[in-house]
């Protein structure tokens, strides 16, 4: 598996902070965990590249990448990945999007860097997915084509029933 260093994608500062942070409260006070940091690296009509730096226990909720291929690579840390595919992928526009729709679990795994990249295809590979950080971690995502509301490629969030 190819090794990507934090310095390769402009997050060396976040990686250093992740190594020095302790899990406990600072100065005896309860502090909320730091927010997920997103670093947008590039976007054109063909693809976009972005980086998510996640503190422990932070989550990226269950969401999709309609009509897109996604390549995700864990740069450092550990993360839990859960992903699904629709049982009826040809049903692109359900009549009532608020209605439950059957999906199958594709992946329910913990990953620790270095690990192989994950590829999600428009209809297979777990295109509907969520992440929960186990430790401080960073993921680089390449989306092709990128999200575009003009082309009806926007993110939808889901919940499991």
mmCIF file of C-alpha atoms in Angstrom:
data_model
loop_
_atom_site.group_PDB
_atom_site.id
_atom_site.type_symbol
_atom_site.label_atom_id
_atom_site.label_comp_id
_atom_site.label_asym_id
_atom_site.label_seq_id
_atom_site.Cartn_x
_atom_site.Cartn_y
_atom_site.Cartn_z
ATOM 1 C CA UNK A 1 0.000 0.000 0.000
ATOM 2 C CA UNK A 2 1.308 3.451 -0.913
ATOM 3 C CA UNK A 3 2.463 5.546 2.009
ATOM 4 C CA UNK A 4 1.096 9.061 2.179
ATOM 5 C CA UNK A 5 2.650 11.257 4.856
ATOM 6 C CA UNK A 6 0.781 14.151 6.506
ATOM 7 C CA UNK A 7 3.322 16.541 4.962
ATOM 8 C CA UNK A 8 2.347 15.249 1.479
ATOM 9 C CA UNK A 9 -1.146 16.717 1.888
ATOM 10 C CA UNK A 10 -0.495 19.795 4.035
ATOM 11 C CA UNK A 11 -1.564 18.470 7.444
ATOM 12 C CA UNK A 12 1.759 18.094 9.263
ATOM 13 C CA UNK A 13 0.616 20.550 11.960
ATOM 14 C CA UNK A 14 -2.556 18.525 12.659
ATOM 15 C CA UNK A 15 -0.536 15.296 12.807
ATOM 16 C CA UNK A 16 1.897 16.814 15.323
ATOM 17 C CA UNK A 17 -0.990 18.074 17.480
ATOM 18 C CA UNK A 18 -2.609 14.630 17.349
ATOM 19 C CA UNK A 19 0.601 13.060 18.661
ATOM 20 C CA UNK A 20 0.927 15.499 21.575
ATOM 21 C CA UNK A 21 -2.712 15.690 22.728
ATOM 22 C CA UNK A 22 -3.738 13.648 25.713
ATOM 23 C CA UNK A 23 -7.248 12.252 25.881
ATOM 24 C CA UNK A 24 -8.085 13.950 29.203
ATOM 25 C CA UNK A 25 -9.575 17.348 29.949
ATOM 26 C CA UNK A 26 -7.261 20.348 29.902
ATOM 27 C CA UNK A 27 -6.582 22.137 33.211
ATOM 28 C CA UNK A 28 -9.250 20.057 34.929
ATOM 29 C CA UNK A 29 -12.082 21.570 32.891
ATOM 30 C CA UNK A 30 -14.363 19.581 30.642
ATOM 31 C CA UNK A 31 -13.843 20.703 27.078
ATOM 32 C CA UNK A 32 -15.816 19.641 24.054
ATOM 33 C CA UNK A 33 -13.738 17.679 21.551
ATOM 34 C CA UNK A 34 -12.212 19.690 18.726
ATOM 35 C CA UNK A 35 -14.245 19.815 15.545
ATOM 36 C CA UNK A 36 -13.439 17.834 12.423
ATOM 37 C CA UNK A 37 -11.167 19.929 10.222
ATOM 38 C CA UNK A 38 -11.665 19.814 6.436
ATOM 39 C CA UNK A 39 -8.906 20.953 4.102
ATOM 40 C CA UNK A 40 -9.984 21.413 0.478
ATOM 41 C CA UNK A 41 -6.935 20.640 -1.678
ATOM 42 C CA UNK A 42 -8.208 20.781 -5.274
ATOM 43 C CA UNK A 43 -11.361 20.835 -7.382
ATOM 44 C CA UNK A 44 -12.011 20.810 -11.117
ATOM 45 C CA UNK A 45 -14.855 19.481 -13.306
ATOM 46 C CA UNK A 46 -13.400 15.952 -13.175
ATOM 47 C CA UNK A 47 -12.519 15.454 -9.503
ATOM 48 C CA UNK A 48 -12.023 16.997 -6.080
ATOM 49 C CA UNK A 49 -9.497 16.216 -3.351
ATOM 50 C CA UNK A 50 -10.039 16.929 0.321
ATOM 51 C CA UNK A 51 -8.660 15.968 3.699
ATOM 52 C CA UNK A 52 -10.576 15.281 6.922
ATOM 53 C CA UNK A 53 -8.677 15.544 10.221
ATOM 54 C CA UNK A 54 -10.794 13.897 12.911
ATOM 55 C CA UNK A 55 -10.385 13.911 16.700
ATOM 56 C CA UNK A 56 -11.218 10.724 18.658
ATOM 57 C CA UNK A 57 -14.960 9.824 18.813
ATOM 58 C CA UNK A 58 -15.862 12.351 16.106
ATOM 59 C CA UNK A 59 -18.136 11.071 13.347
ATOM 60 C CA UNK A 60 -18.952 11.789 9.736
ATOM 61 C CA UNK A 61 -22.580 10.662 9.534
ATOM 62 C CA UNK A 62 -24.014 8.129 7.080
ATOM 63 C CA UNK A 63 -24.044 9.811 3.654
ATOM 64 C CA UNK A 64 -23.771 9.000 -0.050
ATOM 65 C CA UNK A 65 -21.813 9.965 -3.147
ATOM 66 C CA UNK A 66 -24.423 9.727 -5.954
ATOM 67 C CA UNK A 67 -22.978 8.807 -9.346
ATOM 68 C CA UNK A 68 -19.445 9.246 -8.007
ATOM 69 C CA UNK A 69 -16.385 7.076 -7.524
ATOM 70 C CA UNK A 70 -14.584 7.761 -4.249
ATOM 71 C CA UNK A 71 -11.046 6.823 -3.296
ATOM 72 C CA UNK A 72 -10.392 7.164 0.461
ATOM 73 C CA UNK A 73 -7.031 6.671 2.149
ATOM 74 C CA UNK A 74 -6.365 6.730 5.883
ATOM 75 C CA UNK A 75 -3.192 8.787 6.395
ATOM 76 C CA UNK A 76 -2.715 8.268 10.130
ATOM 77 C CA UNK A 77 -4.645 6.948 13.120
ATOM 78 C CA UNK A 78 -7.511 4.478 13.481
ATOM 79 C CA UNK A 79 -11.092 4.732 12.293
ATOM 80 C CA UNK A 80 -14.264 2.634 12.191
ATOM 81 C CA UNK A 81 -15.908 2.420 8.746
ATOM 82 C CA UNK A 82 -19.456 1.221 8.110
ATOM 83 C CA UNK A 83 -20.781 1.186 4.547
ATOM 84 C CA UNK A 84 -23.840 0.021 2.633
ATOM 85 C CA UNK A 85 -25.080 -0.502 -0.923
ATOM 86 C CA UNK A 86 -28.704 -0.204 -2.012
ATOM 87 C CA UNK A 87 -30.422 -3.528 -2.691
ATOM 88 C CA UNK A 88 -32.123 -1.864 -5.673
ATOM 89 C CA UNK A 89 -29.436 0.441 -7.112
ATOM 90 C CA UNK A 90 -31.529 1.230 -10.208
ATOM 91 C CA UNK A 91 -34.092 3.010 -8.038
ATOM 92 C CA UNK A 92 -32.211 6.295 -8.308
ATOM 93 C CA UNK A 93 -35.098 8.591 -7.378
ATOM 94 C CA UNK A 94 -37.535 6.965 -4.941
ATOM 95 C CA UNK A 95 -41.000 8.524 -5.044
ATOM 96 C CA UNK A 96 -40.758 9.469 -1.367
ATOM 97 C CA UNK A 97 -37.129 9.901 -0.267
ATOM 98 C CA UNK A 98 -38.178 9.951 3.418
ATOM 99 C CA UNK A 99 -39.383 6.333 3.156
ATOM 100 C CA UNK A 100 -37.095 3.524 4.315
ATOM 101 C CA UNK A 101 -35.174 1.813 1.537
ATOM 102 C CA UNK A 102 -33.473 -1.599 1.809
ATOM 103 C CA UNK A 103 -29.682 -1.649 1.816
ATOM 104 C CA UNK A 104 -27.060 -4.293 2.551
ATOM 105 C CA UNK A 105 -24.092 -3.910 4.876
ATOM 106 C CA UNK A 106 -20.857 -4.023 2.840
ATOM 107 C CA UNK A 107 -18.224 -3.082 5.408
ATOM 108 C CA UNK A 108 -18.142 -2.816 9.195
ATOM 109 C CA UNK A 109 -14.441 -2.634 10.059
ATOM 110 C CA UNK A 110 -11.801 -0.846 12.073
ATOM 111 C CA UNK A 111 -8.818 0.380 10.076
ATOM 112 C CA UNK A 112 -5.419 1.557 11.291
ATOM 113 C CA UNK A 113 -2.906 3.370 9.097
ATOM 114 C CA UNK A 114 -1.072 2.289 7.081
ATOM 115 C CA UNK A 115 -3.893 0.449 5.352
ATOM 116 C CA UNK A 116 -5.012 0.008 1.743
ATOM 117 C CA UNK A 117 -7.149 2.685 0.110
ATOM 118 C CA UNK A 118 -10.895 2.064 -0.081
ATOM 119 C CA UNK A 119 -12.693 2.520 -3.407
ATOM 120 C CA UNK A 120 -16.427 3.208 -3.506
ATOM 121 C CA UNK A 121 -18.140 2.943 -6.870
ATOM 122 C CA UNK A 122 -21.458 4.603 -7.812
ATOM 123 C CA UNK A 123 -23.428 1.365 -7.213
ATOM 124 C CA UNK A 124 -21.074 -0.913 -5.272
ATOM 125 C CA UNK A 125 -18.335 -0.953 -2.675
ATOM 126 C CA UNK A 126 -20.327 0.812 0.057
ATOM 127 C CA UNK A 127 -21.183 4.137 -1.584
ATOM 128 C CA UNK A 128 -23.319 5.011 1.458
ATOM 129 C CA UNK A 129 -20.938 5.201 4.410
ATOM 130 C CA UNK A 130 -20.012 6.730 7.760
ATOM 131 C CA UNK A 131 -16.815 7.117 9.767
ATOM 132 C CA UNK A 132 -16.108 7.235 13.494
ATOM 133 C CA UNK A 133 -12.610 8.181 14.626
ATOM 134 C CA UNK A 134 -11.101 5.795 17.175
ATOM 135 C CA UNK A 135 -7.930 7.876 17.589
ATOM 136 C CA UNK A 136 -6.854 11.155 16.044
ATOM 137 C CA UNK A 137 -6.867 10.350 12.333
ATOM 138 C CA UNK A 138 -6.852 11.858 8.861
ATOM 139 C CA UNK A 139 -8.474 10.657 5.640
ATOM 140 C CA UNK A 140 -7.841 11.959 2.149
ATOM 141 C CA UNK A 141 -10.805 11.658 -0.246
ATOM 142 C CA UNK A 142 -10.723 11.890 -4.026
ATOM 143 C CA UNK A 143 -14.213 12.239 -5.544
ATOM 144 C CA UNK A 144 -14.791 11.769 -9.262
ATOM 145 C CA UNK A 145 -16.754 13.581 -10.450
ATOM 146 C CA UNK A 146 -17.075 16.039 -7.534
ATOM 147 C CA UNK A 147 -20.317 16.974 -5.787
ATOM 148 C CA UNK A 148 -22.348 19.356 -7.947
ATOM 149 C CA UNK A 149 -25.844 20.642 -7.229
ATOM 150 C CA UNK A 150 -26.064 21.800 -10.879
ATOM 151 C CA UNK A 151 -25.632 18.174 -11.995
ATOM 152 C CA UNK A 152 -27.814 16.673 -9.230
ATOM 153 C CA UNK A 153 -24.814 15.217 -7.356
ATOM 154 C CA UNK A 154 -25.405 16.406 -3.829
ATOM 155 C CA UNK A 155 -24.847 14.684 -0.515
ATOM 156 C CA UNK A 156 -27.800 13.033 1.207
ATOM 157 C CA UNK A 157 -27.617 11.913 4.841
ATOM 158 C CA UNK A 158 -29.283 8.734 6.086
ATOM 159 C CA UNK A 159 -30.016 6.861 9.288
ATOM 160 C CA UNK A 160 -30.261 3.126 9.814
ATOM 161 C CA UNK A 161 -33.665 1.860 10.935
#
